[in-house]
XYZ file of C-alpha atoms in Angstrom:
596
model
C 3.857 -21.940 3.446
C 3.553 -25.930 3.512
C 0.921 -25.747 5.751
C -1.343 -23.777 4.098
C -0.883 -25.325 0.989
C -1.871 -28.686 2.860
C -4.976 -26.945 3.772
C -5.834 -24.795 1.051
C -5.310 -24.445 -3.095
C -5.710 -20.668 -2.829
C -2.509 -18.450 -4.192
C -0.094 -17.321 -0.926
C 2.501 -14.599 -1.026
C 5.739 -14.434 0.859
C 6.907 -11.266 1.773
C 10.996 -11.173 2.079
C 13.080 -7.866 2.073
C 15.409 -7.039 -1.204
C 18.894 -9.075 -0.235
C 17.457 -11.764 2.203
C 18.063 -13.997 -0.737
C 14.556 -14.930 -2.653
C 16.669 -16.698 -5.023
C 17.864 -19.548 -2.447
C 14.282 -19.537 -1.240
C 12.963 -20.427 -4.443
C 15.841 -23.102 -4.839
C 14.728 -24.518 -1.887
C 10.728 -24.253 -2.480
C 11.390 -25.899 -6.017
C 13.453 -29.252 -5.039
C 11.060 -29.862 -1.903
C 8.150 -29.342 -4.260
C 6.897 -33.440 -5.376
C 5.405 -32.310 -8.708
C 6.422 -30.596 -11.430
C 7.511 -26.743 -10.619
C 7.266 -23.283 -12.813
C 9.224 -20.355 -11.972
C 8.469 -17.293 -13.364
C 9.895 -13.873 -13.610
C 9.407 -10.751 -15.602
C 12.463 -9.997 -16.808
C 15.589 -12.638 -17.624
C 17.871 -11.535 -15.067
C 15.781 -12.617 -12.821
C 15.320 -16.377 -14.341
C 18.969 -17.165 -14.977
C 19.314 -15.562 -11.239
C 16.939 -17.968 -9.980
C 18.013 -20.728 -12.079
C 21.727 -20.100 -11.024
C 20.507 -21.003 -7.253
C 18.902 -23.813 -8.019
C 22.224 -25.284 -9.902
C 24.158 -24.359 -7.115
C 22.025 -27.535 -5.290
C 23.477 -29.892 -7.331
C 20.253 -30.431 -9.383
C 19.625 -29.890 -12.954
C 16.526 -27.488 -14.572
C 15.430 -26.402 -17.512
C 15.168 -22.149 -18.901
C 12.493 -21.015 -20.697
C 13.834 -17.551 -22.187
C 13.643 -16.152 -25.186
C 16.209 -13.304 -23.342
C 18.486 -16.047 -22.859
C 18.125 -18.272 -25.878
C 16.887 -21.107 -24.000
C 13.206 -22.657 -24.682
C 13.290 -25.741 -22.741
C 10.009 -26.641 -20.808
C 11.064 -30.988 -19.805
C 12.704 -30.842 -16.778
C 10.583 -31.479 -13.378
C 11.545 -27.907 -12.841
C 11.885 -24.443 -15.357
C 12.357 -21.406 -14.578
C 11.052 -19.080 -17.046
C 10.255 -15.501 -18.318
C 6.686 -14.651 -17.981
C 7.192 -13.147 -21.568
C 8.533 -16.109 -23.004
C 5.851 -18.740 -21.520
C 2.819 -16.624 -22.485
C 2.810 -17.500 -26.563
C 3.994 -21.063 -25.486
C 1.432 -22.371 -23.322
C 0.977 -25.398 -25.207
C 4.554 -26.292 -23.883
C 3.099 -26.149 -20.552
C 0.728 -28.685 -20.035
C 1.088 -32.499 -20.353
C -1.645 -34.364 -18.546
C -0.121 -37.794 -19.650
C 3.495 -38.085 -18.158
C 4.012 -39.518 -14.839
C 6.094 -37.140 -12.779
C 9.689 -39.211 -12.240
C 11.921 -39.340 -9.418
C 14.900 -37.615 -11.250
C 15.519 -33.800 -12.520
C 13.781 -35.109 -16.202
C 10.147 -34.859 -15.118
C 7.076 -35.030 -16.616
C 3.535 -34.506 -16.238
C 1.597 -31.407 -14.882
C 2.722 -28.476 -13.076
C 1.438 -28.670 -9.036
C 3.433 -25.752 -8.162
C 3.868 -22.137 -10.025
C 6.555 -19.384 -8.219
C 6.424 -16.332 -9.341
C 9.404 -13.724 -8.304
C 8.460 -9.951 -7.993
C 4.853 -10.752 -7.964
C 3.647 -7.643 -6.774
C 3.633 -6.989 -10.563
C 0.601 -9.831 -11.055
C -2.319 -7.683 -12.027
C -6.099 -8.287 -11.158
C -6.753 -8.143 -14.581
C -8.181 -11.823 -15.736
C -6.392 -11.140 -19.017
C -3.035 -10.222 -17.750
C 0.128 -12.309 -18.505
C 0.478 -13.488 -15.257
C -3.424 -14.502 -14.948
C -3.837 -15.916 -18.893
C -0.188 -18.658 -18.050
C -2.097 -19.382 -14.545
C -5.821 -20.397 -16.145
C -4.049 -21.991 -18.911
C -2.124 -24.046 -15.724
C -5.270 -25.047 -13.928
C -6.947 -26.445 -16.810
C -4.592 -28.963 -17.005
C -4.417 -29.274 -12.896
C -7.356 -27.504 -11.174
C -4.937 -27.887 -7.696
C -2.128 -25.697 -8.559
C -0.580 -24.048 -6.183
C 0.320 -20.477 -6.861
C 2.976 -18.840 -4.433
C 4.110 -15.183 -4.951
C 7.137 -13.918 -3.587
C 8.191 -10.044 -3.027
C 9.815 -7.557 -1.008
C 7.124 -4.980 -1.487
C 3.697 -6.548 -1.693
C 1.828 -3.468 -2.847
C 0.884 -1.568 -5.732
C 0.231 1.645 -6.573
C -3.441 2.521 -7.221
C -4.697 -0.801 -6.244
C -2.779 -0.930 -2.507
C -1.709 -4.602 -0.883
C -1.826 -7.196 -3.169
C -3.426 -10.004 -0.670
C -6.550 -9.775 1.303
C -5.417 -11.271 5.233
C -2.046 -11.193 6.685
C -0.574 -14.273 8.959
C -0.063 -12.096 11.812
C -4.125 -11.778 11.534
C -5.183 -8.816 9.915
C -6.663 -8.059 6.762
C -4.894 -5.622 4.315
C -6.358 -5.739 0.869
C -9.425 -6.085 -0.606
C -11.339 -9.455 -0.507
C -11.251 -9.885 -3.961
C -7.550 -9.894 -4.085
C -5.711 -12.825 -6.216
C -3.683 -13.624 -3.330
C -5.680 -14.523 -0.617
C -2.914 -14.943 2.075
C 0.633 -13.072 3.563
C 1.511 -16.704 5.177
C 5.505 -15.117 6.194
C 6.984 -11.974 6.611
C 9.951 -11.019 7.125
C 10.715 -7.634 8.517
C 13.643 -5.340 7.216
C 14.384 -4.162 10.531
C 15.352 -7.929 11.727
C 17.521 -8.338 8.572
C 19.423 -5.422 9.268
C 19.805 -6.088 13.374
C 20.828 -9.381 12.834
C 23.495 -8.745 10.027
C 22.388 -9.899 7.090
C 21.801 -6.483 5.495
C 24.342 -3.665 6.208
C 22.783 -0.755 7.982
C 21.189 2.204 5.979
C 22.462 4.733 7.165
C 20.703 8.316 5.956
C 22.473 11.626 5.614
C 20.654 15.554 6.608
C 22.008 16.615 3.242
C 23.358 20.644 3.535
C 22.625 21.454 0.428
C 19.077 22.775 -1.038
C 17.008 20.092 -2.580
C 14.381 19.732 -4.698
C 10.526 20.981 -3.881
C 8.238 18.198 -5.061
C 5.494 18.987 -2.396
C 3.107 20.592 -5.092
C 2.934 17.569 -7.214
C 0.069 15.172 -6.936
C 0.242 11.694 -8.214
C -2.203 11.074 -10.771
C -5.000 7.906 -10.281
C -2.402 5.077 -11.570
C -0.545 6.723 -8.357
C 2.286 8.011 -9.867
C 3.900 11.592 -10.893
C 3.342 12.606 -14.542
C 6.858 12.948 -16.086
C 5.678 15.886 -17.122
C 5.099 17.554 -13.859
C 8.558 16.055 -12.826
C 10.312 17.899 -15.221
C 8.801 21.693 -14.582
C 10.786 21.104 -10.980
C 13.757 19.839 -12.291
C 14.866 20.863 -15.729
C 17.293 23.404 -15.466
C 16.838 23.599 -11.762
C 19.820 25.481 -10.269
C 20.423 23.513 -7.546
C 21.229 20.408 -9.560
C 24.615 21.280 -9.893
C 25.288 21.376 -6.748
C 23.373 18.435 -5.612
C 25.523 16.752 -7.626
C 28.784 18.320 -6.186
C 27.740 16.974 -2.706
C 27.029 13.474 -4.215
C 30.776 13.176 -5.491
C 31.992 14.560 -2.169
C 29.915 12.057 0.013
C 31.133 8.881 -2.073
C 34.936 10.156 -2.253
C 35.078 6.612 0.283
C 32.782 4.635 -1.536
C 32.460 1.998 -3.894
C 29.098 2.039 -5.904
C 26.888 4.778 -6.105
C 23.264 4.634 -7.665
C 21.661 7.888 -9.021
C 17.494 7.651 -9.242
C 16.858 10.699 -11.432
C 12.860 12.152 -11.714
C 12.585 12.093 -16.052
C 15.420 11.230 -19.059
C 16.176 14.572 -19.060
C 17.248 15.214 -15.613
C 19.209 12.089 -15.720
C 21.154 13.166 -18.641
C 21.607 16.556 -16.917
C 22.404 14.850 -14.215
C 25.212 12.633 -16.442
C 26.677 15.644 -17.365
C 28.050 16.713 -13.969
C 29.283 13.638 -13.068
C 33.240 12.906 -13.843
C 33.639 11.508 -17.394
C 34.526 7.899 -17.695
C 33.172 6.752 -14.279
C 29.944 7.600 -14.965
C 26.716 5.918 -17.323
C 22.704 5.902 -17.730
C 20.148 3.573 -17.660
C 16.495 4.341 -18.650
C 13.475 1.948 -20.122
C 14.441 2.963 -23.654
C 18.135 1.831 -23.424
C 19.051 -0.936 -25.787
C 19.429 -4.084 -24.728
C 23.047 -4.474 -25.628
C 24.413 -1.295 -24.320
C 22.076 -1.274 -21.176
C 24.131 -5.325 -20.595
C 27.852 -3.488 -21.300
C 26.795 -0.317 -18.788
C 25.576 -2.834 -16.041
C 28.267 -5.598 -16.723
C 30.968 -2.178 -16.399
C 29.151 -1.155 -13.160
C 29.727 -4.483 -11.288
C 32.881 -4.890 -12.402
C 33.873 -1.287 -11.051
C 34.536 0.010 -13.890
C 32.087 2.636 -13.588
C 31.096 4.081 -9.798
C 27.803 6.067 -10.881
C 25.095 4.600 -12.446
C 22.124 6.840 -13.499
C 18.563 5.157 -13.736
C 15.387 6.389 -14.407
C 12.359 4.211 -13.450
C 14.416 1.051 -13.865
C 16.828 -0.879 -11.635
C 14.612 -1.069 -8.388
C 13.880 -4.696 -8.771
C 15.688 -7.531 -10.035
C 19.204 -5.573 -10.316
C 22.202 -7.576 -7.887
C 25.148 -5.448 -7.431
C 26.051 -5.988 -3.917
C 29.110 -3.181 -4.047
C 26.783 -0.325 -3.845
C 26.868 1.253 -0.532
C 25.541 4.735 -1.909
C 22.403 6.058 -3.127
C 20.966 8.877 -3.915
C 17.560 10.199 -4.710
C 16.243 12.691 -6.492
C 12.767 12.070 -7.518
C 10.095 12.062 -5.068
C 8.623 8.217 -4.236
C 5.299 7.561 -4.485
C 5.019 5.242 -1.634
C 6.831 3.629 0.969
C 7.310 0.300 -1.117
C 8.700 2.561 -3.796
C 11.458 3.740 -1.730
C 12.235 0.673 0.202
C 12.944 -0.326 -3.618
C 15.015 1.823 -4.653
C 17.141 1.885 -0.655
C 16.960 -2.078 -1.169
C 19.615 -1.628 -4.011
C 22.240 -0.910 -1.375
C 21.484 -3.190 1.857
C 23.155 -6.456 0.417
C 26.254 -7.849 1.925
C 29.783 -7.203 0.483
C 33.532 -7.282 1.292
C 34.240 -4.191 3.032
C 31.300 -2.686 2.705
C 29.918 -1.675 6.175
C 26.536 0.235 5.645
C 24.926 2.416 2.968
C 24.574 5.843 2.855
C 21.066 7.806 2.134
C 21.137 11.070 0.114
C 17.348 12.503 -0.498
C 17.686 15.107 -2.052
C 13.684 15.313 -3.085
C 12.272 15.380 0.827
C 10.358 11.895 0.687
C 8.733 11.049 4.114
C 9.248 7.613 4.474
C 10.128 5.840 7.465
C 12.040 2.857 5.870
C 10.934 0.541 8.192
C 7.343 1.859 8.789
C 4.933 -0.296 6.926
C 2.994 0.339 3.786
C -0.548 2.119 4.791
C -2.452 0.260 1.814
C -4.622 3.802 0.929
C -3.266 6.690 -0.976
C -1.470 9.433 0.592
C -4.370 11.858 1.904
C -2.131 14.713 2.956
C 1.558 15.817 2.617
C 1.277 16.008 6.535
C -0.170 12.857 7.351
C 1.685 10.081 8.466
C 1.080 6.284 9.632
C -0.694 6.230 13.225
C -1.918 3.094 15.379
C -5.172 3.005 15.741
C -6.555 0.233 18.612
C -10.189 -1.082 17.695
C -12.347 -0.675 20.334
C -14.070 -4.035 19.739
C -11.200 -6.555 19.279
C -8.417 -4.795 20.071
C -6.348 -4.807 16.724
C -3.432 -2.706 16.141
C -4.361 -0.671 12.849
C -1.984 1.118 10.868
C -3.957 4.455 9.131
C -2.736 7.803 7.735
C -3.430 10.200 10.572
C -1.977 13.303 12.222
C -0.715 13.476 15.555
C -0.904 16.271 18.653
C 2.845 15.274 20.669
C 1.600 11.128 21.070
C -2.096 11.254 20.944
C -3.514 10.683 18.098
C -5.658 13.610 16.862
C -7.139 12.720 13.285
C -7.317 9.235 11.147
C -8.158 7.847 8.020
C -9.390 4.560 8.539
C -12.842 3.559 8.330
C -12.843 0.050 9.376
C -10.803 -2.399 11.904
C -8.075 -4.447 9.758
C -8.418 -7.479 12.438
C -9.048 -10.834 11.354
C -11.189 -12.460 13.858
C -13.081 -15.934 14.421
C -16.189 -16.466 12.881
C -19.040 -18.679 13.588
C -17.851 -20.906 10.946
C -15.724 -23.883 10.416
C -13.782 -24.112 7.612
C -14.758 -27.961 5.995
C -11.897 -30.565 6.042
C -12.274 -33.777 3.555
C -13.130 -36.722 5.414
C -10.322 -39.459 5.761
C -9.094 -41.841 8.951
C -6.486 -39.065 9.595
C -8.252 -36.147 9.422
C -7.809 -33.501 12.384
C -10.519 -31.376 14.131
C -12.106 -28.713 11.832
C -9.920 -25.062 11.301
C -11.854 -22.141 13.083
C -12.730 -19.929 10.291
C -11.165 -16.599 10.249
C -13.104 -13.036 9.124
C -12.466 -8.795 9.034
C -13.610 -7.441 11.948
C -17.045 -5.521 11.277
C -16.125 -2.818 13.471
C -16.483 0.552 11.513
C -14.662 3.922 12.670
C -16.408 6.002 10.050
C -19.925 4.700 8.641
C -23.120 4.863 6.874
C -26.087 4.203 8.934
C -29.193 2.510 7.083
C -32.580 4.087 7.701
C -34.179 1.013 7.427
C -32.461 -1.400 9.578
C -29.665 0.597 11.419
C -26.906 -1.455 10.047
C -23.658 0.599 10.028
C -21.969 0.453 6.133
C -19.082 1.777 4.438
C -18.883 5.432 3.167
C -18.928 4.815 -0.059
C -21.918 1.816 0.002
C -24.626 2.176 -2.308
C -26.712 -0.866 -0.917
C -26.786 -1.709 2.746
C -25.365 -4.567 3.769
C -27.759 -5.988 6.587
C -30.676 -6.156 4.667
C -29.666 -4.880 0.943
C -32.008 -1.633 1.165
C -30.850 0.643 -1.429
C -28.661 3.692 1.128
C -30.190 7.133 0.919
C -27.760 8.700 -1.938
C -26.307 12.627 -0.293
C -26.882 14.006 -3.891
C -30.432 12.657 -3.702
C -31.195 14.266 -0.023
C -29.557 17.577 -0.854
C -31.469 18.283 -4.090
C -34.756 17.023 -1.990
C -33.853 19.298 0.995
C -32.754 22.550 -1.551
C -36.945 21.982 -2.855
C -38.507 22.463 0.161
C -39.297 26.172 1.874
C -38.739 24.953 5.275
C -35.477 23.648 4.565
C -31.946 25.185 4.897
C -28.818 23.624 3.139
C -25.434 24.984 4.460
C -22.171 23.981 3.025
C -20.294 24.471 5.961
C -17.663 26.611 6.207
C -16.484 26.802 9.607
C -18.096 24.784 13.284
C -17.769 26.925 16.069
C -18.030 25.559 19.593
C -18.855 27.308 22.836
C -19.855 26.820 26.291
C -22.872 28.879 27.259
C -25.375 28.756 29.802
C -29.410 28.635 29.454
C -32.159 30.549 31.004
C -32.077 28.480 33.841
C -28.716 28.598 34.195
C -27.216 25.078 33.045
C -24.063 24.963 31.341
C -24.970 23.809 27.715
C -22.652 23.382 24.440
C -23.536 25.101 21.836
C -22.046 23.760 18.210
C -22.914 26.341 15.374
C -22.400 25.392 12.046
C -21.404 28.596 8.865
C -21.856 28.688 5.743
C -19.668 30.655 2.651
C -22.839 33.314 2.664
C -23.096 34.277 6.507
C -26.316 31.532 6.962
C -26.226 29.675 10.171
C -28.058 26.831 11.940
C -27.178 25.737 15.954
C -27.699 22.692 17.850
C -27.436 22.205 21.971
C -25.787 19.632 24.178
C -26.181 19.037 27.676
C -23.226 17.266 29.182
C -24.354 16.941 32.957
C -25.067 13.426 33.627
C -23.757 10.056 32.700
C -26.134 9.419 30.288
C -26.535 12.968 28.542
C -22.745 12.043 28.002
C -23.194 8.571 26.426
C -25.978 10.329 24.536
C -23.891 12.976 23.270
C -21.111 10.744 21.557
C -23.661 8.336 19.902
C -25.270 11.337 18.300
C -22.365 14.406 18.202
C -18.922 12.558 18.648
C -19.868 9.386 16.660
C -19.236 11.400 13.423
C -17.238 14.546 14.394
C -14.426 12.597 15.944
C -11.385 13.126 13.378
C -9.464 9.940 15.118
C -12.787 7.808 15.852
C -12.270 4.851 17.928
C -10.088 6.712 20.390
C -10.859 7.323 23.964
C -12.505 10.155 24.451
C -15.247 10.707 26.965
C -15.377 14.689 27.839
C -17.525 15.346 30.724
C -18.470 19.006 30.059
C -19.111 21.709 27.387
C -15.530 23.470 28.539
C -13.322 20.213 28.081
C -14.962 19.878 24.530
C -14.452 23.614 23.834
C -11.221 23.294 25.078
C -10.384 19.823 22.726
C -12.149 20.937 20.073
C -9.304 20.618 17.327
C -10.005 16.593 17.722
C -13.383 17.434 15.943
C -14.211 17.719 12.423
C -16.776 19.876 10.980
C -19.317 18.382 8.186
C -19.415 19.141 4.342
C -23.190 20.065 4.515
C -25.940 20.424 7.044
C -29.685 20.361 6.803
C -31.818 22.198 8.986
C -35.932 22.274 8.935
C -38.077 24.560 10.430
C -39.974 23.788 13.561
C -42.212 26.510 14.491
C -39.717 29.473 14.875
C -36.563 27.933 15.099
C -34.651 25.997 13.151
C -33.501 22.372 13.931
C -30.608 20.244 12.410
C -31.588 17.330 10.897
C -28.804 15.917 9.010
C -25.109 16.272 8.608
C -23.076 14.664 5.895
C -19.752 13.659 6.274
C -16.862 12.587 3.378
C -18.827 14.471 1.034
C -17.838 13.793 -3.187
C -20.773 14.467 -5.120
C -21.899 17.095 -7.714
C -22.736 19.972 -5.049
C -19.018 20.094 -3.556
C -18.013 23.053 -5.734
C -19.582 26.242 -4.182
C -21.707 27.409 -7.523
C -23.478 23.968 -7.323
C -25.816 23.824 -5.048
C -27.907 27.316 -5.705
C-alpha cells in the first residue's frame, strides 16, 4: 500500500477477510500516515470500533459522530461517520495550519480511510464521492484507501479495475483503480486466526428459492421472498433442528428472507433467549437487543438484511441461513459473523437451510449469475496464459461451456508510466494493460478488428458495428433471403458424391425451415480453416483446446457447441448458402411473433 501511494495519487483498496482485524490495520495505517488522516465509516459502530484501536496505541484522536455525540474534527487524526462529515465539510478543510508533530494536528487531510468501502458508489454525487471532492479541493494529492472484506457489489460487480496479483476485475472506469493486498480467507482459517467453518448436510427439508430471480439492483424482491416463506410448513421444523444443533453452543445468528419470516421465525424460538433485529428497529432497543446478545443474555439473534457488516460478537459459533444469497460476497458476509476468535469456541457451524451454492472460499465471478447450474470455471487465455475465473459448466474436469468474453490478464504495454524528474529518481515503471484477447467477439467489416458483444463502435478504427436488428430487418426485405431463428443445430457426418467424409451442420427453425452448411475436415489446413470460421463462434468454452480432426469426433463432441440465435441464408442459384450467424442475440426480434 506505501508503495503505490509513493507512485501514484489514485484511490487503492485492501481486501482483508471479516475478523483479520481491519480495525488494528487502520490503527496502524493512521499513526504511520505524516499528514493529517480521515477515517470514515457508515455506521457509528464502526467509528468508535476503529477509534477504540487506535487508543489502544497510546495516541489520542478525535470522533466525528453525531451517533456518538462527538463532533470533533482538530486532532491530526478523526475518525468519523460518513453521515456526520457530509453536512460538515467546512470542518474539513484548513489549508493554513501546519501539520504538528503531536496528536493536535492541523492543516489538510493527505490521507482518507474508508472502512466497508465496498459501499462507495460510482455515483459523483454520493456521500462518499461529495466528502472526497470537497477533500481534494483543499489537497488535490489525497490519498484515498478503501478497505473491505468483500470488494464487490451487486449490480455493478468488483469495485476496482486491476488486481495486484495482475489481473483486471472491474471496469476501467472504476473509482478504485487498484486491489494492492489481499488476503485470502482460506489462509486465515489454516493458519488459526479464524476458527474453521464448519457446514452441516441439514436432514430436514429446506426452503426452494431456485425460481426466484434477482431483479437488476441484483437482489430478491421481498416480495417474491415472502410467497416461499410465509406460512411455509417446513419452518417449524427448520427451526426445531436449529435449537437441536446449538444445544452445545454459545451464539447463534438467524438471517431470515423478509420481517415477516423473521418474526415467524421469533415465534418458535424459546422465549427469553431469543430477539430481532431488522432496518426499522429503533435505535435504542436495536443497542439493548445487541448489548443482551454479547453479554449472553440472549443466544438467538434474528436479523433481516442487517448485521452482515460492522457487527463484533466474537461468541457466535452458529449460523444459520434461511434466505437465499445473492452472491458469494453476500454469504461470505453473513458466514464472516461467526469465524472470529473466542474462548472456547473451536469452529462454527453452517446451517443453509435455503440451498445457496457458494463455495466460501471460491472467489467472486464479478458478472451476474447466468444460470442456477453454472458455477466458477478456470479458463487459461490462449495468448498470455492468465488464469480466468468465469461462470461456466463443466463435463467431469473439462470445461464444457463459459461465460467470459475477454482475458482478465494484466499485461505490459508499450508504455512507460512517467516518473517526475529528481537526482533520486529510479528507472521508469513498465506500464501495465487488460489483455486484448477476446473469447467471444464482434468482428468489424471494415477493418477486422475483433470488439466486444455488446460494442456499438469498433474500436480499431471507430466504424460504426453493423447493428443485428439492422441486418435482420434488411435480410427479412429481400426475396432471396431466409431468416431462421434457430431452434435446434443438428450435426452429422455424411459422405459426398465422391465419397469424402464431410460434416454437415443444419440449422431449424420453430416453423420446419432449414438452411445447411458443409465442412471438410481432411487436411491440416481444412482443419485450421474450419475453427476460424465454424468453431470460432460455436465453441460454448472458447479458448479451450480443441482441435477435432474429423466430422465423427465433432459429431461425437458436439455438446461443446452452441447453436446461434438467428441465421441468414441467400440464394445462390438453386441452393441456399449461409451467410451470417448471430450469436448473444438481445434485440427486438428475440420473441418468436417478432420477426414475421
Amino acid at each position: 500500500m506505501i508503495t503505490h501511494f509513493r507512485e501514484s495519487d489514485e484511490p487503492a483498496v485492501v481486501v482483508l477477510p471479516t475478523g483479520s482485524g481491519k480495525s488494528l490495520v487502520i490503527a496502524e495505517l493512521a499513526r504511520l500516515a505524516r499528514g493529517r488522516v480521515l477515517v470514515l465509516a457508515h455506521v457509528r459502530e464502526l467509528v468508535e470500533q476503529n477509534h477504540a484501536k487506535y487508543l489502544a496505541y497510546g495516541r489520542q484522536a478525535d470522533i466525528f459522530s453525531a451517533g456518538l455525540g462527538r463532533k470533533e474534527s482538530g486532532r491530526q487524526v478523526v475518525f468519523g461517520s460518513v453521515q456526520s462529515v457530509l453536512p460538515n465539510l467546512e470542518r474539513f478543510a484548513d489549508a493554513n495550519v501546519e501539520v504538528s508533530s503531536d496528536d493536535s494536528g492541523g492543516g489538510d487531510f493527505t490521507l482518507l480511510i474508508i472502512d466497508e468501502c465496498h459501499r462507495v458508489s460510482q455515483e459523483a454525487e454520493s456521500s462518499y464521492h461529495r466528502v472526497i471532492a470537497h477533500l481534494r479541493r483543499a489537497n488535490p494529492r489525497l490519498k484515498v484507501l478503501g478497505l473491505t472484506a468483500t470488494p464487490y457489489r451487486l449490480g455493478q460487480g468488483f469495485i476496482y479495475h486491476r488486481h495486484h496479483h495482475g489481473m483486471v476485475r472491474g471496469d476501467s472506469d472504476s473509482f478504485f483503480r487498484d486491489c494492492v493486498f489481499e488476503l485470502p480467507l482460506r489462509l486465515m482459517v489454516k493458519q488459526g486466526y479464524l476458527v474453521p467453518p464448519t457446514p452441516v448436510d441439514v436432514a430436514v427439508e429446506r426452503y426452494d428459492f431456485s425460481s426466484l430471480v434477482p431483479g437488476s439492483g441484483g437482489l430478491f424482491r421481498e416480495d417474491e421472498l415472502n410467497r416461499v416463506v410465509a406460512g411455509n410448513r417446513v419452518t417449524p421444523s427448520i427451526i426445531d433442528d436449529v435449537i437441536t444443533q446449538a444445544q452445545q453452543r454459545q451464539g447463534v445468528m438467524i438471517f431470515a428472507a423478509s420481517i415477516a419470516h423473521a418474526t415467524e421465525i421469533l415465534g418458535y424460538l424459546p422465549a427469553g433467549q431469543a430477539a430481532l433485529v431488522a432496518g426499522a428497529t429503533p435505535t435504542a432497543e436495536r443497542e439493548t437487543i445487541i448489548a443482551d446478545f454479547k453479554a449472553r443474555q440472549l443466544k438467538y439473534l434474528v436479523n433481516v438484511s442487517v448485521l452482515t457488516t460492522g457487527f463484533d460478537a466474537p461468541h457466535v459459533d452458529l449460523i444459520a441461513i434461511l434466505r437465499p444469497t445473492e452472491s458469494v460476497s453476500l454469504y461470505q458476509q453473513i458466514v464472516g459473523r461467526g469465524l472470529r476468535l473466542s474462548p472456547d469456541k473451536k469452529d462454527c457451524l453452517i446451517l443453509d437451510y435455503a440451498g445457496n451454492p457458494w463455495d466460501l472460499y471460491a472467489p467472486e465471478v464479478g458478472s451476474p449469475r447466468p444460470a442456477s447450474d453454472t458455477e466458477p470455471v478456470q479458463v487459461a487465455c490462449p495468448a498470455c496464459g492468465h488464469a480466468n475465473v468465469f461462470w461456466g459448466r463443466r463435463d467431469g474436469d473439462t470445461v464444457i461451456e463459459h461465460f467470459g468474453r475477454r482475458c482478465q490478464g494484466l499485461v505490459p504495454s508499450d508504455r512507460a508510466r512517467p516518473r517526475a524528474k529528481s537526482a533520486r529518481a529510479k528507472p521508469p515503471t513498465t506500464a501495465m494493460e487488460q489483455c486484448s484477447f477476446r473469447f467471444r467477439f464482434k468482428v468489424c467489416n471494415e477493418c477486422g478488428a475483433e470488439n466486444d458483444i455488446a460494442a456499438r463502435q469498433c474500436n480499431g478504427c471507430h466504424t460504426l458495428l453493423v447493428d443485428a436488428d439492422k441486418a435482420l430487418r434488411e435480410a427479412l426485405k429481400l426475396r432471396d433471403a431466409r431468416v431462421l431463428r434457430v431452434s435446434g443445430m443438428q450435426l452429422e457426418s455424411t459422405v459426398n458424391g465422391r465419397g469424402l467424409a464431410r460434416l454437415k451442420v443444419t440449422y431449424h427453425d420453430e416453423d420446419g425451415a432449414a438452411l445447411s452448411e458443409w465442412f471438410a475436415l481432411e487436411t491440416p489446413p481444412q482443419c485450421a480453416a474450419f475453427a476460424v470460421v465454424f468453431l470460432r463462434d460455436h465453441l460454448r468454452a472458447p479458448g479451450i483446446s480443441w482441435t477435432p480432426r474429423s466430422p465423427d469426433a465433432v459429431v461425437a463432441e458436439q455438446h461443446r457447441l452452441r447453436a446461434p440465435d438467428f441465421v441468414i441464408g441467400r440464394k445462390v442459384g438453386r441452393y441456399w448458402q449461409v451467410r451470417r450467424k448471430l450469436f448473444d442475440y438481445t434485440g427486438r426480434y428475440r420473441l418468436a411473433d417478432s420477426a414475421g
